[in-house]
Coordinates of N, CA and C in Angstrom, one line a residue:
X1 N -9.6 -7.9 18.2 CA -8.7 -7.0 18.9 C -7.3 -7.6 19.0
X2 N -6.3 -6.9 18.6 CA -4.9 -7.4 18.7 C -4.5 -7.5 20.2
X3 N -3.8 -8.5 20.6 CA -3.4 -8.6 22.0 C -1.9 -8.3 22.2
X4 N -1.6 -7.8 23.4 CA -0.2 -7.4 23.6 C 0.6 -8.7 23.9
X5 N 1.9 -8.5 24.0 CA 2.8 -9.7 24.3 C 2.5 -10.2 25.6
X6 N 2.3 -9.3 26.6 CA 1.9 -9.7 27.9 C 0.7 -10.6 28.0
X7 N -0.4 -10.1 27.2 CA -1.7 -11.0 27.2 C -1.4 -12.2 26.5
X8 N -0.6 -12.3 25.4 CA -0.4 -13.5 24.9 C 0.4 -14.5 25.8
X9 N 1.4 -14.0 26.5 CA 2.2 -14.9 27.4 C 1.2 -15.6 28.4
X10 N 0.1 -14.8 28.8 CA -0.8 -15.3 29.8 C -1.7 -16.4 29.2
X11 N -1.9 -16.4 28.0 CA -2.9 -17.3 27.3 C -2.1 -18.4 26.6
X12 N -1.0 -18.2 26.2 CA -0.3 -19.4 25.4 C 0.3 -20.4 26.3
X13 N 0.3 -21.7 25.8 CA 1.1 -22.7 26.6 C 2.5 -22.5 26.4
X14 N 3.2 -23.5 27.2 CA 4.7 -23.3 27.2 C 5.4 -23.4 25.9
X15 N 4.9 -24.4 25.0 CA 5.6 -24.6 23.7 C 5.3 -23.5 22.8
X16 N 4.2 -22.9 22.9 CA 3.9 -21.8 22.0 C 4.6 -20.5 22.4
X17 N 4.7 -20.3 23.8 CA 5.5 -19.1 24.1 C 6.9 -19.3 23.8
X18 N 7.5 -20.5 23.9 CA 8.8 -20.7 23.4 C 9.1 -20.4 22.0
X19 N 8.1 -20.9 21.2 CA 8.1 -20.7 19.7 C 8.0 -19.1 19.4
X20 N 7.2 -18.4 20.2 CA 7.0 -17.0 19.9 C 8.3 -16.2 20.4
X21 N 9.0 -16.7 21.5 CA 10.2 -16.0 21.8 C 11.2 -16.1 20.7
X22 N 11.3 -17.3 20.1 CA 12.3 -17.5 19.0 C 12.0 -16.7 17.8
X23 N 10.6 -16.7 17.5 CA 10.2 -15.9 16.3 C 10.4 -14.4 16.4
X24 N 10.2 -13.9 17.6 CA 10.4 -12.5 17.8 C 11.9 -12.1 17.8
X25 N 12.7 -13.1 18.4 CA 14.1 -12.8 18.3 C 14.7 -12.8 17.0
X26 N 14.1 -13.6 16.1 CA 14.6 -13.6 14.7 C 14.2 -12.3 14.0
X27 N 12.9 -11.9 14.3 CA 12.4 -10.6 13.8 C 13.2 -9.5 14.2
X28 N 13.7 -9.4 15.5 CA 14.5 -8.3 16.1 C 15.9 -8.4 15.4
X29 N 16.3 -9.6 15.2 CA 17.7 -9.7 14.6 C 17.6 -9.1 13.2
X30 N 16.6 -9.3 12.4 CA 16.5 -8.9 11.0 C 16.4 -7.4 11.0
X31 N 15.6 -6.8 12.1 CA 15.6 -5.3 12.2 C 16.8 -4.7 12.5
X32 N 17.7 -5.4 13.2 CA 19.0 -4.7 13.6 C 20.0 -4.9 12.5
X33 N 19.8 -5.9 11.6 CA 20.7 -6.0 10.5 C 20.0 -6.0 9.1
X34 N 19.3 -5.0 8.8 CA 18.5 -5.1 7.6 C 19.2 -5.4 6.2
X35 N 20.5 -5.0 6.3 CA 21.3 -5.1 5.0 C 22.2 -6.3 4.9
X36 N 22.1 -7.1 6.0 CA 23.1 -8.3 6.0 C 22.4 -9.4 5.1
X37 N 23.3 -9.9 4.1 CA 22.9 -11.0 3.3 C 22.6 -12.3 4.0
X38 N 21.6 -13.0 3.5 CA 21.3 -14.3 4.2 C 21.1 -15.4 3.1
X39 N 21.0 -16.6 3.5 CA 21.0 -17.7 2.6 C 19.6 -17.8 1.9
X40 N 18.6 -17.1 2.4 CA 17.2 -17.3 1.8 C 16.7 -16.0 1.3
X41 N 15.8 -16.1 0.3 CA 15.2 -14.9 -0.3 C 14.4 -14.1 0.7
X42 N 13.8 -14.7 1.5 CA 13.0 -14.1 2.6 C 13.6 -14.3 4.0
X43 N 13.5 -13.4 4.9 CA 14.1 -13.6 6.2 C 13.4 -14.6 6.8
X44 N 14.0 -15.3 7.9 CA 13.2 -16.4 8.6 C 12.0 -16.0 9.3
X45 N 12.0 -14.8 9.8 CA 10.8 -14.4 10.5 C 9.5 -14.5 9.7
X46 N 9.7 -14.4 8.3 CA 8.5 -14.3 7.5 C 7.9 -15.7 7.4
X47 N 8.8 -16.7 7.5 CA 8.3 -18.0 7.6 C 7.6 -18.3 8.9
X48 N 8.1 -17.7 9.9 CA 7.3 -17.8 11.2 C 5.9 -17.1 11.1
X49 N 5.9 -16.0 10.3 CA 4.6 -15.3 10.2 C 3.5 -16.2 9.6
X50 N 3.9 -17.0 8.6 CA 3.0 -17.9 8.1 C 2.5 -19.0 8.9
X51 N 3.4 -19.4 9.8 CA 3.2 -20.5 10.6 C 2.6 -20.2 12.0
X52 N 2.2 -18.9 12.2 CA 1.7 -18.5 13.5 C 0.5 -19.2 13.9
X53 N -0.4 -19.5 13.1 CA -1.6 -20.1 13.4 C -1.4 -21.6 14.0
X54 N -0.5 -22.2 13.3 CA -0.2 -23.6 13.5 C 0.4 -23.8 15.0
X55 N 1.3 -22.8 15.3 CA 2.0 -23.0 16.6 C 1.4 -22.3 17.7
X56 N 0.7 -21.2 17.5 CA 0.1 -20.5 18.5 C -1.5 -20.5 18.5
X57 N -2.1 -21.1 17.5 CA -3.5 -21.3 17.6 C -4.1 -20.1 16.7
X58 N -5.2 -20.5 15.9 CA -5.7 -19.5 15.0 C -6.3 -18.3 15.7
X59 N -6.7 -18.5 17.0 CA -7.4 -17.4 17.8 C -6.2 -16.4 18.2
X60 N -5.0 -16.7 18.1 CA -3.9 -15.8 18.5 C -3.1 -15.4 17.3
X61 N -3.4 -15.9 16.0 CA -2.6 -15.6 14.9 C -2.5 -14.2 14.5
X62 N -3.5 -13.4 14.5 CA -3.5 -12.0 14.2 C -2.5 -11.3 15.1
X63 N -2.6 -11.6 16.4 CA -1.7 -10.8 17.4 C -0.3 -11.2 17.2
X64 N 0.0 -12.5 17.1 CA 1.4 -13.0 16.8 C 1.9 -12.3 15.6
X65 N 1.2 -12.4 14.5 CA 1.7 -11.9 13.2 C 2.0 -10.4 13.4
X66 N 1.1 -9.7 14.0 CA 1.3 -8.2 14.2 C 2.6 -7.9 15.0
X67 N 2.7 -8.7 16.1 CA 3.9 -8.5 16.9 C 5.3 -8.7 16.0
X68 N 5.2 -9.8 15.2 CA 6.4 -10.1 14.3 C 6.6 -8.9 13.3
X69 N 5.6 -8.4 12.7 CA 5.7 -7.2 11.8 C 6.3 -6.1 12.5
X70 N 5.9 -5.8 13.7 CA 6.3 -4.7 14.4 C 7.9 -4.8 14.9
X71 N 8.1 -6.0 15.4 CA 9.4 -6.3 15.9 C 10.5 -6.3 14.8
X72 N 10.1 -6.8 13.6 CA 10.9 -6.7 12.5 C 11.0 -5.3 11.8
X73 N 10.2 -4.4 12.3 CA 10.2 -3.1 11.7 C 9.9 -3.4 10.2
X74 N 9.0 -4.2 9.8 CA 8.8 -4.6 8.4 C 8.9 -3.5 7.4
X75 N 9.7 -3.6 6.4 CA 9.7 -2.7 5.3 C 8.6 -3.0 4.3
X76 N 8.4 -2.1 3.4 CA 7.3 -2.3 2.4 C 7.6 -3.5 1.6
X77 N 8.7 -4.0 1.4 CA 8.9 -5.2 0.5 C 8.5 -6.3 1.3
X78 N 8.7 -6.5 2.6 CA 8.2 -7.6 3.3 C 6.7 -7.6 3.5
X79 N 6.2 -6.4 3.8 CA 4.8 -6.3 4.0 C 4.0 -6.7 2.7
X80 N 4.4 -6.1 1.6 CA 3.9 -6.4 0.3 C 4.0 -8.0 -0.1
X81 N 5.1 -8.6 0.2 CA 5.3 -10.0 -0.1 C 4.4 -10.8 0.8
X82 N 4.3 -10.5 2.0 CA 3.5 -11.2 2.9 C 1.9 -11.1 2.6
X83 N 1.5 -10.0 2.2 CA 0.2 -9.7 1.7 C -0.2 -10.4 0.5
X84 N 0.7 -10.3 -0.5 CA 0.3 -10.8 -1.8 C 0.5 -12.4 -1.8
X85 N 1.3 -12.9 -1.1 CA 1.6 -14.4 -1.1 C 0.8 -15.0 0.0
X86 N 0.1 -14.3 0.8 CA -0.5 -14.9 2.1 C -1.9 -15.4 1.8
X87 N -2.3 -16.1 2.8 CA -3.8 -16.5 2.9 C -4.6 -15.2 3.4
X88 N -5.9 -15.5 3.4 CA -6.8 -14.4 3.7 C -6.5 -13.9 5.2
X89 N -6.1 -15.0 6.0 CA -5.8 -14.6 7.5 C -4.6 -13.9 7.5
X90 N -3.5 -14.2 6.8 CA -2.3 -13.6 6.8 C -2.4 -12.1 6.2
X91 N -3.2 -12.0 5.1 CA -3.4 -10.6 4.6 C -4.2 -9.7 5.7
X92 N -5.0 -10.4 6.4 CA -5.8 -9.5 7.4 C -4.8 -8.9 8.5
X93 N -3.9 -9.9 8.9 CA -2.9 -9.4 9.8 C -2.0 -8.3 9.4
X94 N -1.6 -8.2 8.2 CA -1.0 -7.1 7.6 C -1.7 -5.9 7.6
X95 N -3.0 -6.0 7.2 CA -3.8 -4.7 7.2 C -4.1 -4.2 8.5
X96 N -4.2 -5.0 9.6 CA -4.5 -4.8 11.0 C -3.3 -4.0 11.6
X97 N -2.1 -4.2 11.0 CA -0.9 -3.7 11.6 C -0.2 -2.5 10.9
X98 N -0.7 -2.2 9.7 CA -0.1 -1.1 8.8 C 0.2 0.2 9.6
X99 N -0.8 0.6 10.5 CA -0.7 1.9 11.2 C 0.4 1.7 12.3
X100 N 1.0 0.6 12.6 CA 2.0 0.5 13.6 C 3.4 0.5 12.9
X101 N 3.5 0.5 11.6 CA 4.7 0.5 10.9 C 5.0 1.9 10.2
X102 N 6.2 2.1 10.1 CA 6.7 3.4 9.5 C 6.7 3.3 8.0
X103 N 5.6 3.4 7.4 CA 5.4 3.1 6.0 C 4.8 4.4 5.2
X104 N 4.4 5.3 6.0 CA 3.8 6.5 5.2 C 2.6 6.0 4.5
X105 N 2.4 6.5 3.3 CA 1.4 6.1 2.5 C 1.7 5.1 1.5
X106 N 2.8 4.5 1.6 CA 3.4 3.6 0.6 C 2.6 2.3 0.5
X107 N 1.9 1.9 1.6 CA 1.1 0.7 1.6 C -0.3 0.8 1.2
X108 N -0.7 2.0 0.6 CA -2.1 2.2 0.3 C -2.5 1.2 -0.8
X109 N -1.7 0.7 -1.7 CA -2.1 -0.3 -2.7 C -2.8 -1.6 -2.1
X110 N -2.2 -1.9 -0.8 CA -2.7 -3.1 -0.2 C -4.0 -2.9 0.4
X111 N -4.3 -1.6 0.9 CA -5.7 -1.3 1.4 C -6.6 -1.3 0.2
X112 N -6.2 -0.7 -0.9 CA -7.1 -0.6 -2.0 C -7.4 -2.1 -2.6
X113 N -6.5 -2.8 -2.5 CA -6.7 -4.3 -3.0 C -7.8 -4.9 -2.1
X114 N -7.6 -4.7 -0.8 CA -8.6 -5.4 0.1 C -9.9 -4.8 0.0
X115 N -9.9 -3.5 -0.4 CA -11.3 -2.9 -0.5 C -12.1 -3.4 -1.8
X116 N -11.2 -3.9 -2.7 CA -11.8 -4.5 -4.0 C -12.4 -5.8 -3.7
X117 N -11.9 -6.5 -2.6 CA -12.3 -8.0 -2.4 C -13.7 -7.9 -1.8
X118 N -14.2 -9.2 -1.9 CA -15.6 -9.5 -1.3 C -15.5 -10.2 0.0
X119 N -14.3 -10.3 0.5 CA -14.1 -11.0 1.8 C -14.3 -10.0 3.0
X120 N -15.3 -10.1 3.7 CA -15.7 -9.0 4.6 C -14.6 -9.0 5.7
X121 N -13.9 -10.1 5.9 CA -12.8 -9.9 7.0 C -11.7 -8.9 6.5
X122 N -11.4 -8.9 5.2 CA -10.4 -8.1 4.7 C -10.9 -6.7 4.6
X123 N -12.1 -6.5 4.2 CA -12.8 -5.2 4.1 C -12.7 -4.5 5.6
X124 N -13.1 -5.2 6.5 CA -13.2 -4.7 7.8 C -11.7 -4.3 8.4
X125 N -10.8 -5.2 8.0 CA -9.4 -4.9 8.4 C -8.8 -3.6 7.6
X126 N -9.2 -3.4 6.4 CA -8.7 -2.4 5.6 C -9.2 -1.0 6.0
X127 N -10.3 -1.0 6.7 CA -10.8 0.4 7.1 C -10.4 0.9 8.5
X128 N -9.3 0.4 8.9 CA -8.7 0.7 10.2 C -8.0 2.0 10.2
X129 N -7.1 2.2 11.2 CA -6.5 3.6 11.4 C -5.6 3.9 10.2
X130 N -5.0 3.0 9.5 CA -4.1 3.3 8.5 C -4.9 4.0 7.3
X131 N -6.2 3.4 6.9 CA -7.0 3.9 6.0 C -7.4 5.3 6.4
X132 N -7.8 5.5 7.6 CA -8.3 6.8 8.2 C -7.2 7.8 7.9
X133 N -5.9 7.5 8.1 CA -4.9 8.5 8.0 C -4.6 8.7 6.6
X134 N -4.7 7.8 5.6 CA -4.0 8.0 4.4 C -4.9 8.0 3.2
X135 N -6.1 7.4 3.3 CA -7.1 7.3 2.1 C -7.4 8.7 1.8
X136 N -7.5 9.1 0.6 CA -8.0 10.4 0.1 C -9.5 10.4 0.3
X137 N -10.2 11.6 0.3 CA -11.6 11.6 0.5 C -12.4 10.8 -0.3
X138 N -12.1 10.9 -1.7 CA -12.9 9.9 -2.6 C -12.9 8.6 -2.3
X139 N -11.6 8.0 -2.1 CA -11.4 6.6 -1.8 C -12.0 6.2 -0.5
X140 N -11.9 7.2 0.6 CA -12.5 6.8 1.8 C -14.0 6.7 1.8
X141 N -14.6 7.6 1.1 CA -16.1 7.5 0.9 C -16.5 6.3 0.4
X142 N -15.8 5.9 -0.7 CA -16.2 4.5 -1.3 C -15.8 3.3 -0.4
X143 N -14.9 3.5 0.5 CA -14.7 2.4 1.4 C -15.8 2.3 2.5
X144 N -16.5 3.5 2.8 CA -17.5 3.5 3.7 C -18.7 2.8 3.0
X145 N -19.0 3.2 1.7 CA -20.0 2.5 1.0 C -19.8 1.0 0.8
X146 N -18.5 0.6 0.7 CA -18.2 -0.8 0.6 C -18.6 -1.6 1.9
X147 N -18.4 -0.9 2.9 CA -18.9 -1.5 4.2 C -20.3 -1.7 4.2
X148 N -21.1 -0.7 3.9 CA -22.5 -0.7 3.8 C -23.0 -1.9 2.8
X149 N -22.4 -1.8 1.6 CA -22.9 -2.8 0.7 C -22.5 -4.3 1.2
X150 N -21.4 -4.5 1.9 CA -21.0 -5.8 2.1 C -21.5 -6.2 3.6
X151 N -22.1 -5.2 4.3 CA -22.7 -5.4 5.6 C -21.7 -5.6 6.6
X152 N -20.6 -4.9 6.3 CA -19.5 -4.8 7.3 C -19.9 -3.7 8.3
X153 N -19.9 -3.9 9.6 CA -20.4 -2.9 10.6 C -19.6 -1.6 10.5
X154 N -20.2 -0.5 10.4 CA -19.4 0.7 10.2 C -18.5 1.1 11.6
X155 N -18.8 0.3 12.6 CA -18.0 0.4 13.8 C -16.6 0.0 13.5
X156 N -16.4 -0.7 12.5 CA -15.0 -1.1 12.0 C -14.2 0.0 11.4
X157 N -14.9 1.1 11.0 CA -14.4 2.3 10.3 C -13.6 3.2 11.3
X158 N -12.3 3.3 11.3 CA -11.6 4.1 12.1 C -11.9 5.6 11.9
X159 N -11.9 6.3 13.0 CA -12.2 7.8 12.9 C -13.4 8.1 12.0
X160 N -14.4 7.3 12.2 CA -15.6 7.6 11.3 C -16.2 9.0 11.7
X161 N -16.4 9.2 12.9 CA -17.0 10.5 13.3 C -16.2 11.7 12.7
X162 N -14.8 11.6 12.8 CA -13.9 12.7 12.4 C -14.1 12.9 10.8
X163 N -13.9 11.8 10.1 CA -14.0 11.9 8.7 C -15.2 12.2 8.0
X164 N -16.3 11.7 8.6 CA -17.7 11.8 8.0 C -18.3 13.2 8.3
X165 N -17.8 13.8 9.4 CA -18.4 15.0 9.9 C -18.4 16.1 8.8
X166 N -19.6 16.6 8.5 CA -19.8 17.8 7.5 C -19.4 17.4 6.2
X167 N -19.4 16.1 5.8 CA -19.0 15.6 4.4 C -20.3 15.6 3.6
X168 N -20.6 16.6 2.9 CA -21.8 16.7 2.1 C -21.7 15.8 0.9
X169 N -20.6 15.5 0.3 CA -20.6 14.6 -0.8 C -20.8 13.1 -0.3
X170 N -20.4 12.8 0.8 CA -20.7 11.5 1.4 C -22.2 11.4 1.7
X171 N -22.8 12.4 2.1 CA -24.2 12.5 2.4 C -24.9 12.2 1.1
X172 N -24.5 12.9 0.0 CA -25.1 12.6 -1.3 C -25.1 11.2 -1.7
X173 N -23.9 10.6 -1.5 CA -23.7 9.3 -2.0 C -24.4 8.2 -1.1
X174 N -24.7 8.5 0.1 CA -25.5 7.8 1.0 C -27.0 7.8 0.6
X175 N -27.4 9.1 0.2 CA -28.8 9.2 -0.2 C -29.0 8.4 -1.5
X176 N -28.0 8.4 -2.4 CA -28.1 7.7 -3.8 C -28.3 6.2 -3.4
X177 N -27.4 5.7 -2.5 CA -27.4 4.2 -2.1 C -28.7 3.9 -1.5
X178 N -29.2 4.8 -0.7 CA -30.5 4.5 0.0 C -31.6 4.4 -1.0
X179 N -31.7 5.4 -2.0 CA -32.7 5.4 -3.0 C -32.6 4.1 -3.9
X180 N -31.4 3.7 -4.2 CA -31.3 2.4 -5.0 C -31.8 1.2 -4.2
X181 N -31.5 1.1 -2.9 CA -32.0 0.0 -2.1 C -33.5 0.0 -2.0
X182 N -34.0 1.3 -1.8 CA -35.4 1.3 -1.7 C -36.2 0.9 -3.1
X183 N -35.6 1.4 -4.2 CA -36.2 1.1 -5.4 C -36.1 -0.4 -5.7
X184 N -35.2 -1.0 -5.2 CA -35.0 -2.6 -5.4 C -35.8 -3.4 -4.3
X185 N -36.7 -2.5 -3.4 CA -37.3 -3.3 -2.5 C -36.6 -3.9 -1.3
X186 N -35.3 -3.3 -1.2 CA -34.6 -3.9 -0.1 C -34.5 -2.8 1.1
X187 N -34.3 -3.3 2.2 CA -34.2 -2.5 3.5 C -32.8 -1.7 3.4
X188 N -33.0 -0.4 3.9 CA -31.8 0.5 4.1 C -31.2 0.2 5.4
X189 N -29.8 -0.1 5.3 CA -29.2 -0.5 6.5 C -29.2 0.6 7.6
X190 N -29.4 0.1 8.8 CA -29.4 1.1 10.0 C -28.1 1.9 10.0
X191 N -27.0 1.1 9.7 CA -25.7 1.8 9.6 C -25.6 3.0 8.7
X192 N -26.4 2.9 7.7 CA -26.4 4.1 6.8 C -27.0 5.3 7.4
X193 N -28.0 5.1 8.3 CA -28.6 6.2 8.9 C -27.5 6.7 10.0
X194 N -26.9 5.9 10.6 CA -25.8 6.2 11.6 C -24.7 7.2 10.9
X195 N -24.3 6.8 9.7 CA -23.2 7.6 9.0 C -23.9 8.9 8.4
X196 N -25.0 8.8 8.0 CA -25.8 10.0 7.4 C -25.9 11.0 8.6
X197 N -26.2 10.7 9.7 CA -26.3 11.6 10.8 C -24.9 12.3 11.1
X198 N -23.9 11.6 10.9 CA -22.5 12.2 11.2 C -22.2 13.2 10.2
X199 N -22.7 13.0 8.9 CA -22.3 13.9 7.8 C -22.9 15.3 8.1
X200 N -23.9 15.5 8.9 CA -24.5 16.8 9.1 C -23.9 17.5 10.4
X201 N -22.8 16.8 11.0 CA -22.1 17.4 12.1 C -21.5 18.7 11.7
X202 N -21.8 19.7 12.4 CA -21.3 21.1 12.2 C -20.5 21.6 13.2
X203 N -19.7 22.6 13.0 CA -18.8 23.2 14.1 C -19.2 24.6 14.2
X204 N -20.0 25.0 15.2 CA -20.3 26.4 15.4 C -19.2 27.3 15.8
X205 N -19.5 28.6 15.8 CA -18.5 29.5 16.1 C -17.9 29.5 17.5
X206 N -18.6 28.9 18.4 CA -18.2 28.8 19.8 C -17.2 27.7 20.0
X207 N -16.8 27.0 18.9 CA -15.8 25.9 19.0 C -16.4 24.6 19.5
X208 N -17.6 24.5 19.8 CA -18.2 23.2 20.3 C -18.7 22.5 19.0
X209 N -19.5 21.5 19.2 CA -20.0 20.8 18.0 C -21.5 20.4 18.4
X210 N -22.3 20.6 17.2 CA -23.6 20.1 17.4 C -24.1 19.4 16.1
X211 N -25.1 18.7 16.2 CA -25.6 18.0 15.0 C -26.9 18.7 14.6
X212 N -26.9 19.0 13.3 CA -28.1 19.4 12.7 C -29.0 18.3 12.6
X213 N -30.4 18.5 12.5 CA -31.3 17.3 12.4 C -31.1 16.7 11.1
X214 N -30.7 15.4 10.9 CA -30.5 14.9 9.5 C -31.8 14.6 8.8
X215 N -31.8 14.5 7.5 CA -32.9 14.0 6.7 C -32.7 12.6 6.7
X216 N -33.8 11.9 7.2 CA -33.7 10.5 7.3 C -33.5 9.7 6.0
X217 N -32.8 8.8 5.8 CA -32.8 7.9 4.6 C -34.2 7.4 4.3
X218 N -34.5 7.2 3.1 CA -35.9 6.6 2.8 C -36.1 5.3 3.4
X219 N -37.2 5.0 4.0 CA -37.4 3.8 4.6 C -37.8 2.8 3.5
X220 N -37.6 1.4 3.8 CA -38.0 0.4 2.7 C -39.5 0.4 2.7
X221 N -40.0 0.0 1.6 CA -41.5 -0.1 1.5 C -42.0 -1.3 2.3
X222 N -43.2 -1.2 2.9 CA -43.7 -2.2 3.7 C -43.9 -3.5 2.9
X223 N -43.7 -4.7 3.5 CA -43.8 -5.9 2.7 C -45.2 -6.2 2.3
X224 N -45.5 -6.7 1.2 CA -46.9 -7.1 0.8 C -47.1 -8.6 1.1
X225 N -48.3 -9.1 0.8 CA -48.6 -10.6 1.0 C -47.7 -11.3 0.1
X226 N -47.3 -10.7 -1.0 CA -46.6 -11.5 -2.1 C -45.2 -11.5 -1.8
X227 N -44.6 -10.7 -0.9 CA -43.2 -10.5 -0.7 C -42.7 -11.5 0.4

């Protein structure tokens, strides 16, 4: 979970707080003068972004980097550069912050790239609020399946109830995935049953919501003495 500036101030030591003050001031200056030429190809706050873990500790790095992106009102060029040139941790912070930036759907290629990765930290970060708002139905369904395949908890998927509700195509894809797992002698993830139950959510005429009784995903075969 990303921490606020107030929470960080309460947890960081004096030197780290001073470093963060300077970093955020640089980011704010860049936001206020976006067209001003500088001596470097990248604004100074982007260098601070990369150094956040070293100065504030790895446990605070995501939050510090997110604050920098927001304070700088990071444009797509900066966000893309930091993602493409960054470490996995730096990429994760970009993904976690996309919904806080005024980028519309222009940063979708970054989300799509993360969903092609096998790094579960990136996959979990990629299915946050930005993906919920901007991924089209086809891509979003495959993002859910990616979570199931890589064992990323579906609790990481933002607005899962909203987007999965009544999605018959997602239900079909989940059923196919369950069949493949069962045929291979592998257990069907419990998270699959959770999402499958959401797909049968219906909206009755009275404006409320109820769940039809879902057809359970096939259970894995019982182990034999040889397994």
